[in-house]
Amino acid sequence: MSKSLQAIRGMNDILPEQTPLWRYFEGTVARLLDNYGYRQIRMPIVEFTELFKRSIGEVTDIVEKEMYTFDDRNGDSLTLRPEGTAACVRAVLEHGITGGGQVQKLWYVGPMFRHERPQKGRYRQFHQIGLEVFNLEGPDIDAELIVMTWRLWGELGLRDAVKLELNSLGTSESRGRYREALVEFLSAHLDKLDEDSQRRLKTNPLRVLDTKNAETQAVLVDAPKMADYLDDESRAHFEGLKARLDAVGIPYVINPKLVRGLDYYSKTVFEWVTDKLGAQGTVCAGGRYDGLVEQMGGKPTPGVGFAMGIERLVLMLEALDKVPEELARQVDVYLCAFGEAAELAALSLSERIRDQLPNLRLQINAGAGSFKSQFKKADKSGALYALILGDDELAQQVVGFKPLRGQGEQQSIAWDALAAHLATCVVQG
């Protein structure tokens, strides 16, 4: 017997029972970004591999271990995008929309791909909402990104479950000086570092700072601090960011070990973290990447952005019981029709109601069936009310109106009065 077909490990189906919460979350974010003046951009899922090697860094874990890379029929090396910033930078460069200092405030949503060990909240195909801003170099735009996410947590009811961590990586020059000091320090304690940190010391020493190994963490207590190596410009930028967050009243923690896993970051880096999801604590993260556009062939262009993981935030909403009650109901009204003449009238009547109440979720019974079977389907749909249309109702041009979720007797409503009645009972609460 042939093996049954299944989804690839770490790449999951999002079933109809789950999608209402996804749509709610994505819609909430989209409305928020619209209100702040951000515009959506949509990039391809597949890019040339060189794009990510040049932007993320060839010695990062993502490029070395995690990318889905393959040769196409033309012999070109292609990669399923592991993150969105590089693709967005490629798009704005290709189409010239940041030239002449044009400010661009962009956002995107979609799947990303990394070959990691699947675990709760961390998958090989995962979904992100990302945001990128170009040609604004001050701390005011860094603050805006953080303020927006703070407002989002408030709208979702998650503020008490997240914590903001901040750091500054300085410019590439100041970061280079710090890297030299860090390598010198760690080299003197090489025998106390875990194997992975010893490898990173040679390839990407700043990543040693975010190790989870307890012995290495103990060594890092006495390691040089990034703040001591910041240039004046980066220090002033960071102070400006903190002043704006203080003005709005957003609490934060300075985390000197926060470096992020991508080579292109400079100055501001931040993460929103939670302790409600076990080991997968980061739900939104980003920072400034002023050198990335030039690194990818463009003119010097300041940039800043973030990405948030949809899977993790959906899990948080469920774990903290922050799912709106109305998401459990996908149908407001279920229309039962008995007999062919009633079915024809029901189709016409339902379309008329949809014209008058475009936000009403009205489902008409399909597949005929007895009175008992149709009412069973109406109840299973989760609808608040059932509409009944049979020969008697057809003759009188009325419908039976029966509450399914609360008290109340069945009543007859004239066709011409039905939309107004539904507006009162359903649309207005």
Short mmCIF file of C-alpha atoms in Angstrom, two decimals:
data_model
loop_
_atom_site.label_atom_id
_atom_site.label_comp_id
_atom_site.label_asym_id
_atom_site.label_seq_id
_atom_site.Cartn_x
_atom_site.Cartn_y
_atom_site.Cartn_z
CA MET A 1 0.00 0.00 0.00
CA SER A 2 1.38 3.41 -0.95
CA LYS A 3 2.22 5.84 1.83
CA SER A 4 -0.51 8.37 2.55
CA LEU A 5 0.29 11.92 1.47
CA GLN A 6 1.00 14.35 4.29
CA ALA A 7 2.24 17.90 4.70
CA ILE A 8 5.99 18.39 4.97
CA ARG A 9 7.27 18.36 8.55
CA GLY A 10 7.16 21.85 10.02
CA MET A 11 4.82 23.15 7.30
CA ASN A 12 1.29 23.17 8.63
CA ASP A 13 -2.23 23.48 7.30
CA ILE A 14 -4.24 26.30 8.85
CA LEU A 15 -7.70 24.79 9.14
CA PRO A 16 -11.07 26.58 8.85
CA GLU A 17 -11.48 26.48 12.64
CA GLN A 18 -8.22 28.44 12.97
CA THR A 19 -8.48 30.97 10.16
CA PRO A 20 -11.01 33.33 11.82
CA LEU A 21 -8.43 34.16 14.50
CA TRP A 22 -5.72 34.62 11.87
CA ARG A 23 -7.96 36.94 9.88
CA TYR A 24 -8.85 38.88 13.01
CA PHE A 25 -5.18 39.35 13.91
CA GLU A 26 -4.08 40.24 10.39
CA GLY A 27 -7.02 42.63 9.95
CA THR A 28 -6.26 44.37 13.24
CA VAL A 29 -2.64 44.92 12.22
CA ALA A 30 -3.59 46.07 8.70
CA ARG A 31 -6.03 48.68 10.02
CA LEU A 32 -3.45 49.95 12.49
CA LEU A 33 -0.79 50.32 9.81
CA ASP A 34 -3.25 52.06 7.48
CA ASN A 35 -4.00 54.54 10.24
CA TYR A 36 -0.29 55.33 10.63
CA GLY A 37 0.22 55.91 6.90
CA TYR A 38 1.96 52.65 5.89
CA ARG A 39 1.36 51.05 2.49
CA GLN A 40 1.41 47.35 1.66
CA ILE A 41 3.98 45.79 -0.69
CA ARG A 42 3.96 42.17 -1.89
CA MET A 43 7.23 40.45 -2.83
CA PRO A 44 7.90 37.00 -4.36
CA ILE A 45 8.43 34.03 -2.08
CA VAL A 46 11.52 32.93 -4.08
CA GLU A 47 14.60 35.11 -4.59
CA PHE A 48 18.14 34.59 -5.88
CA THR A 49 20.25 33.03 -3.14
CA GLU A 50 22.88 35.74 -3.49
CA LEU A 51 20.39 38.29 -2.14
CA PHE A 52 20.35 36.66 1.28
CA LYS A 53 24.08 35.93 1.34
CA ARG A 54 24.82 39.59 0.71
CA SER A 55 22.25 40.98 3.12
CA ILE A 56 21.91 38.55 6.04
CA GLY A 57 25.56 37.51 6.07
CA GLU A 58 27.20 34.28 4.88
CA VAL A 59 28.33 33.26 8.39
CA THR A 60 24.92 33.59 10.03
CA ASP A 61 23.01 30.48 11.12
CA ILE A 62 20.25 31.33 8.65
CA VAL A 63 22.49 31.26 5.60
CA GLU A 64 24.78 28.48 6.79
CA LYS A 65 22.16 26.04 8.09
CA GLU A 66 18.55 27.04 7.62
CA MET A 67 17.78 28.21 4.08
CA TYR A 68 15.79 26.19 1.56
CA THR A 69 18.05 26.57 -1.48
CA PHE A 70 17.89 24.81 -4.85
CA ASP A 71 19.00 25.19 -8.47
CA ASP A 72 16.30 25.86 -11.03
CA ARG A 73 16.27 24.60 -14.62
CA ASN A 74 18.48 27.48 -15.74
CA GLY A 75 21.10 26.58 -13.16
CA ASP A 76 20.35 29.64 -11.01
CA SER A 77 20.55 29.18 -7.24
CA LEU A 78 17.21 30.17 -5.72
CA THR A 79 16.05 30.34 -2.11
CA LEU A 80 12.69 30.39 -0.39
CA ARG A 81 12.81 33.66 1.53
CA PRO A 82 13.89 33.16 5.17
CA GLU A 83 12.96 36.75 6.10
CA GLY A 84 11.37 39.78 4.44
CA THR A 85 13.71 42.76 4.85
CA ALA A 86 16.22 41.73 2.18
CA ALA A 87 13.45 41.09 -0.35
CA CYS A 88 11.83 44.43 0.43
CA VAL A 89 15.15 46.26 -0.01
CA ARG A 90 15.66 44.46 -3.31
CA ALA A 91 12.19 45.55 -4.44
CA VAL A 92 12.60 49.24 -3.59
CA LEU A 93 16.00 49.28 -5.29
CA GLU A 94 14.75 47.52 -8.40
CA HIS A 95 11.83 49.92 -8.79
CA GLY A 96 13.69 53.05 -7.71
CA ILE A 97 11.08 54.11 -5.18
CA THR A 98 13.58 55.33 -2.57
CA GLY A 99 15.62 57.45 -4.98
CA GLY A 100 16.02 61.14 -4.37
CA GLY A 101 15.45 60.69 -0.66
CA GLN A 102 11.83 59.58 -1.06
CA VAL A 103 10.43 58.37 2.26
CA GLN A 104 8.79 54.96 1.98
CA LYS A 105 6.75 53.41 4.81
CA LEU A 106 5.94 49.85 3.74
CA TRP A 107 4.52 46.64 5.21
CA TYR A 108 4.05 43.07 4.02
CA VAL A 109 2.59 39.78 5.18
CA GLY A 110 3.30 36.21 4.13
CA PRO A 111 5.17 32.96 4.66
CA MET A 112 8.89 32.67 5.38
CA PHE A 113 10.96 29.46 5.36
CA ARG A 114 13.76 28.17 7.59
CA HIS A 115 14.91 24.59 8.05
CA GLU A 116 14.80 24.51 11.85
CA ARG A 117 13.73 21.88 14.35
CA PRO A 118 9.95 22.30 14.53
CA GLN A 119 8.48 23.05 17.94
CA LYS A 120 5.48 24.91 19.29
CA GLY A 121 5.45 28.40 17.80
CA ARG A 122 8.52 27.71 15.64
CA TYR A 123 7.96 26.08 12.26
CA ARG A 124 9.77 25.59 8.96
CA GLN A 125 7.10 27.53 7.13
CA PHE A 126 6.06 30.39 9.37
CA HIS A 127 4.19 33.62 8.74
CA GLN A 128 5.27 37.17 9.46
CA ILE A 129 3.97 40.68 9.21
CA GLY A 130 6.90 42.95 8.48
CA LEU A 131 7.37 46.69 8.22
CA GLU A 132 10.17 48.70 6.64
CA VAL A 133 10.83 52.47 6.54
CA PHE A 134 13.40 54.10 4.25
CA ASN A 135 15.03 57.55 4.21
CA LEU A 136 14.26 58.55 7.80
CA GLU A 137 17.34 58.51 10.03
CA GLY A 138 16.24 60.00 13.35
CA PRO A 139 15.11 58.24 16.53
CA ASP A 140 11.58 59.55 16.00
CA ILE A 141 10.77 56.88 13.41
CA ASP A 142 12.36 54.15 15.56
CA ALA A 143 10.04 55.29 18.35
CA GLU A 144 7.02 55.27 16.03
CA LEU A 145 7.54 51.59 15.22
CA ILE A 146 7.65 50.72 18.91
CA VAL A 147 4.68 52.96 19.75
CA MET A 148 2.63 51.24 17.02
CA THR A 149 3.37 47.81 18.42
CA TRP A 150 2.50 49.05 21.92
CA ARG A 151 -0.85 50.24 20.60
CA LEU A 152 -1.36 46.89 18.89
CA TRP A 153 -0.73 44.98 22.12
CA GLY A 154 -3.34 47.22 23.74
CA GLU A 155 -5.93 46.51 21.06
CA LEU A 156 -5.28 42.77 21.36
CA GLY A 157 -5.26 42.77 25.16
CA LEU A 158 -1.63 41.61 25.37
CA ARG A 159 0.18 44.51 27.04
CA ASP A 160 0.55 42.76 30.38
CA ALA A 161 2.07 39.71 28.66
CA VAL A 162 4.95 41.35 26.76
CA LYS A 163 8.14 43.19 27.68
CA LEU A 164 10.20 45.53 25.50
CA GLU A 165 13.98 44.99 25.38
CA LEU A 166 16.27 47.59 23.77
CA ASN A 167 19.90 47.91 22.79
CA SER A 168 22.10 49.90 20.45
CA LEU A 169 24.70 48.24 18.24
CA GLY A 170 26.26 51.52 17.14
CA THR A 171 27.72 52.12 13.71
CA SER A 172 29.75 49.51 11.87
CA GLU A 173 32.96 51.27 13.02
CA SER A 174 32.05 51.29 16.72
CA ARG A 175 30.72 47.77 16.47
CA GLY A 176 34.04 46.71 14.93
CA ARG A 177 35.95 48.13 17.91
CA TYR A 178 33.62 46.34 20.30
CA ARG A 179 33.98 43.09 18.37
CA GLU A 180 37.77 43.24 18.77
CA ALA A 181 37.46 43.76 22.52
CA LEU A 182 34.90 40.98 22.85
CA VAL A 183 37.02 38.49 20.87
CA GLU A 184 40.07 39.32 22.99
CA PHE A 185 38.08 38.75 26.19
CA LEU A 186 36.41 35.53 25.07
CA SER A 187 39.64 34.11 23.66
CA ALA A 188 41.11 34.35 27.15
CA HIS A 189 38.23 32.20 28.44
CA LEU A 190 38.01 29.82 25.48
CA ASP A 191 38.00 26.67 27.59
CA LYS A 192 34.83 27.84 29.39
CA LEU A 193 32.82 28.46 26.19
CA ASP A 194 30.42 25.87 24.79
CA GLU A 195 31.23 24.32 21.42
CA ASP A 196 28.76 26.47 19.48
CA SER A 197 30.10 29.68 21.03
CA GLN A 198 33.67 28.65 20.18
CA ARG A 199 32.59 28.28 16.56
CA ARG A 200 30.78 31.63 16.60
CA LEU A 201 33.83 33.32 18.09
CA LYS A 202 35.60 32.73 14.78
CA THR A 203 32.69 33.57 12.48
CA ASN A 204 30.19 35.90 14.19
CA PRO A 205 31.42 36.74 17.73
CA LEU A 206 28.52 39.04 18.65
CA ARG A 207 26.15 36.08 18.45
CA VAL A 208 27.95 34.57 21.46
CA LEU A 209 26.14 37.22 23.52
CA ASP A 210 22.72 35.60 23.03
CA THR A 211 23.84 32.06 23.82
CA LYS A 212 21.52 29.97 25.99
CA ASN A 213 24.41 27.98 27.51
CA ALA A 214 24.59 28.67 31.27
CA GLU A 215 28.40 28.33 31.56
CA THR A 216 29.00 30.71 28.68
CA GLN A 217 26.47 33.13 30.12
CA ALA A 218 28.46 33.12 33.37
CA VAL A 219 31.60 34.08 31.46
CA LEU A 220 29.75 36.92 29.71
CA VAL A 221 28.94 38.62 33.00
CA ASP A 222 32.40 40.20 32.98
CA ALA A 223 32.63 40.70 29.22
CA PRO A 224 33.04 44.19 27.68
CA LYS A 225 29.75 46.08 27.24
CA MET A 226 28.59 47.44 23.90
CA ALA A 227 27.50 50.71 25.52
CA ASP A 228 31.12 51.51 26.39
CA TYR A 229 32.10 51.43 22.71
CA LEU A 230 29.24 53.44 21.20
CA ASP A 231 30.15 56.45 19.09
CA ASP A 232 28.64 59.83 20.02
CA GLU A 233 26.13 59.75 17.16
CA SER A 234 24.78 56.32 18.14
CA ARG A 235 24.65 57.26 21.81
CA ALA A 236 22.66 60.44 21.03
CA HIS A 237 20.33 58.44 18.78
CA PHE A 238 19.69 55.90 21.53
CA GLU A 239 19.06 58.59 24.13
CA GLY A 240 16.59 60.24 21.74
CA LEU A 241 14.71 56.97 21.33
CA LYS A 242 14.52 56.38 25.07
CA ALA A 243 13.31 59.95 25.67
CA ARG A 244 10.42 59.43 23.24
CA LEU A 245 9.42 56.13 24.79
CA ASP A 246 9.53 57.77 28.22
CA ALA A 247 7.33 60.60 26.94
CA VAL A 248 4.67 58.10 25.80
CA GLY A 249 5.01 56.01 28.94
CA ILE A 250 6.18 52.78 27.33
CA PRO A 251 8.21 50.66 29.78
CA TYR A 252 11.40 49.02 28.54
CA VAL A 253 14.50 47.16 29.67
CA ILE A 254 18.02 47.74 28.32
CA ASN A 255 19.46 44.37 27.31
CA PRO A 256 23.18 44.75 26.48
CA LYS A 257 23.25 41.18 25.08
CA LEU A 258 20.55 41.87 22.49
CA VAL A 259 22.26 41.68 19.08
CA ARG A 260 19.69 40.01 16.77
CA GLY A 261 20.72 37.21 14.40
CA LEU A 262 21.26 39.19 11.20
CA ASP A 263 24.44 41.02 10.19
CA TYR A 264 22.76 44.10 8.74
CA TYR A 265 21.54 45.74 11.99
CA SER A 266 23.07 48.97 13.33
CA LYS A 267 22.17 51.39 16.11
CA THR A 268 18.68 50.54 17.45
CA VAL A 269 17.65 46.91 17.97
CA PHE A 270 14.59 45.85 19.94
CA GLU A 271 12.52 42.80 20.83
CA TRP A 272 9.09 42.31 22.34
CA VAL A 273 9.36 39.16 24.46
CA THR A 274 6.93 37.10 26.51
CA ASP A 275 7.12 34.32 29.09
CA LYS A 276 3.75 32.90 28.05
CA LEU A 277 5.03 30.67 25.23
CA GLY A 278 7.78 28.66 26.88
CA ALA A 279 11.11 28.77 25.06
CA GLN A 280 9.77 30.77 22.11
CA GLY A 281 9.77 34.14 23.83
CA THR A 282 10.22 36.68 21.02
CA VAL A 283 6.99 37.75 19.30
CA CYS A 284 8.16 40.89 17.50
CA ALA A 285 11.66 42.18 16.78
CA GLY A 286 13.55 44.57 14.57
CA GLY A 287 15.87 47.52 14.41
CA ARG A 288 17.81 49.90 12.23
CA TYR A 289 19.87 48.88 9.17
CA ASP A 290 21.31 52.10 7.75
CA GLY A 291 24.01 50.36 5.70
CA LEU A 292 21.96 47.62 4.08
CA VAL A 293 20.69 49.46 0.99
CA GLU A 294 24.21 50.60 0.10
CA GLN A 295 25.53 47.09 0.81
CA MET A 296 23.04 45.77 -1.77
CA GLY A 297 24.12 48.22 -4.47
CA GLY A 298 22.03 51.30 -3.74
CA LYS A 299 22.92 54.76 -2.53
CA PRO A 300 23.32 55.35 1.23
CA THR A 301 19.79 55.08 2.58
CA PRO A 302 18.75 54.87 6.24
CA GLY A 303 16.32 52.08 7.03
CA VAL A 304 14.49 50.62 10.02
CA GLY A 305 11.88 47.91 10.43
CA PHE A 306 10.51 44.98 12.37
CA ALA A 307 8.75 41.65 11.89
CA MET A 308 6.24 39.85 14.08
CA GLY A 309 5.47 36.13 14.07
CA ILE A 310 1.81 35.45 13.41
CA GLU A 311 1.87 31.88 14.75
CA ARG A 312 3.29 32.96 18.10
CA LEU A 313 0.89 35.86 18.54
CA VAL A 314 -2.09 33.69 17.64
CA LEU A 315 -0.89 31.17 20.24
CA MET A 316 -0.68 33.99 22.78
CA LEU A 317 -4.22 35.16 22.08
CA GLU A 318 -5.44 31.61 22.63
CA ALA A 319 -3.30 30.94 25.72
CA LEU A 320 -4.40 34.16 27.42
CA ASP A 321 -8.06 33.78 26.41
CA LYS A 322 -8.01 36.97 24.35
CA VAL A 323 -9.94 35.55 21.38
CA PRO A 324 -13.06 37.67 20.72
CA GLU A 325 -16.23 35.67 21.36
CA GLU A 326 -17.75 36.56 18.00
CA LEU A 327 -14.98 34.66 16.19
CA ALA A 328 -16.54 31.40 17.35
CA ARG A 329 -19.61 32.22 15.27
CA GLN A 330 -19.18 32.32 11.50
CA VAL A 331 -22.90 32.61 10.66
CA ASP A 332 -25.42 35.14 11.98
CA VAL A 333 -28.55 33.83 10.27
CA TYR A 334 -29.38 30.46 8.69
CA LEU A 335 -32.19 30.35 6.12
CA CYS A 336 -34.14 27.06 5.91
CA ALA A 337 -36.34 26.50 2.85
CA PHE A 338 -38.73 23.58 2.29
CA GLY A 339 -39.87 22.71 -1.24
CA GLU A 340 -38.66 23.88 -4.62
CA ALA A 341 -40.86 26.99 -4.75
CA ALA A 342 -39.61 28.05 -1.31
CA GLU A 343 -36.01 27.39 -2.33
CA LEU A 344 -36.37 29.70 -5.33
CA ALA A 345 -37.95 32.40 -3.19
CA ALA A 346 -35.29 31.92 -0.49
CA LEU A 347 -32.49 32.51 -3.01
CA SER A 348 -34.08 35.74 -4.22
CA LEU A 349 -34.89 36.91 -0.69
CA SER A 350 -31.41 36.16 0.65
CA GLU A 351 -29.75 38.19 -2.11
CA ARG A 352 -32.09 41.09 -1.44
CA ILE A 353 -31.15 40.97 2.26
CA ARG A 354 -27.45 40.91 1.39
CA ASP A 355 -27.93 44.04 -0.72
CA GLN A 356 -29.50 45.81 2.25
CA LEU A 357 -27.21 44.39 4.96
CA PRO A 358 -23.79 43.73 3.36
CA ASN A 359 -22.16 42.92 6.73
CA LEU A 360 -24.73 40.27 7.67
CA ARG A 361 -23.40 36.71 7.59
CA LEU A 362 -26.33 34.88 6.05
CA GLN A 363 -26.13 31.22 5.06
CA ILE A 364 -28.86 29.62 2.98
CA ASN A 365 -29.44 25.91 3.32
CA ALA A 366 -28.14 23.80 0.43
CA GLY A 367 -29.01 20.18 -0.25
CA ALA A 368 -32.70 20.38 0.76
CA GLY A 369 -33.59 18.08 3.67
CA SER A 370 -36.35 17.63 6.21
CA PHE A 371 -37.37 20.19 8.78
CA LYS A 372 -35.38 18.33 11.45
CA SER A 373 -32.22 17.98 9.36
CA GLN A 374 -32.19 21.62 8.27
CA PHE A 375 -32.64 22.84 11.82
CA LYS A 376 -29.81 20.56 12.92
CA LYS A 377 -27.55 22.20 10.33
CA ALA A 378 -28.74 25.65 11.41
CA ASP A 379 -27.82 24.90 15.01
CA LYS A 380 -24.45 23.41 14.05
CA SER A 381 -23.59 26.53 12.02
CA GLY A 382 -23.58 28.59 15.20
CA ALA A 383 -26.16 31.03 13.82
CA LEU A 384 -28.05 33.25 16.22
CA TYR A 385 -31.31 32.94 14.32
CA ALA A 386 -33.01 30.63 11.85
CA LEU A 387 -35.27 31.88 9.08
CA ILE A 388 -38.00 29.49 7.95
CA LEU A 389 -39.59 29.55 4.52
CA GLY A 390 -42.16 26.91 3.52
CA ASP A 391 -45.38 26.80 1.53
CA ASP A 392 -47.41 28.62 4.21
CA GLU A 393 -44.85 31.39 4.59
CA LEU A 394 -44.51 31.65 0.83
CA ALA A 395 -48.26 32.18 0.43
CA GLN A 396 -48.26 34.96 3.02
CA GLN A 397 -44.90 36.47 1.95
CA VAL A 398 -43.49 36.15 5.44
CA VAL A 399 -40.63 34.19 7.00
CA GLY A 400 -40.51 32.42 10.31
CA PHE A 401 -37.96 34.02 12.63
CA LYS A 402 -36.66 31.70 15.37
CA PRO A 403 -33.96 32.50 17.97
CA LEU A 404 -31.42 29.67 18.31
CA ARG A 405 -29.15 30.94 21.09
CA GLY A 406 -31.48 32.59 23.55
CA GLN A 407 -35.00 32.97 24.76
CA GLY A 408 -37.79 34.17 22.53
CA GLU A 409 -40.67 32.75 20.60
CA GLN A 410 -40.80 32.14 16.90
CA GLN A 411 -42.54 34.96 15.03
CA SER A 412 -43.49 35.81 11.47
CA ILE A 413 -41.80 38.74 9.73
CA ALA A 414 -42.97 40.23 6.43
CA TRP A 415 -40.41 40.08 3.64
CA ASP A 416 -40.32 43.87 3.32
CA ALA A 417 -39.64 44.27 7.05
CA LEU A 418 -37.05 41.50 7.36
CA ALA A 419 -33.92 43.58 6.71
CA ALA A 420 -34.88 46.18 9.31
CA HIS A 421 -35.65 43.43 11.85
CA LEU A 422 -32.31 41.70 11.22
CA ALA A 423 -30.48 45.01 11.51
CA THR A 424 -31.94 45.47 14.97
CA CYS A 425 -31.40 41.89 16.17
CA VAL A 426 -28.06 41.01 14.58
CA VAL A 427 -26.13 43.88 13.03
CA GLN A 428 -26.73 46.24 15.96
CA GLY A 429 -26.39 43.54 18.60
#
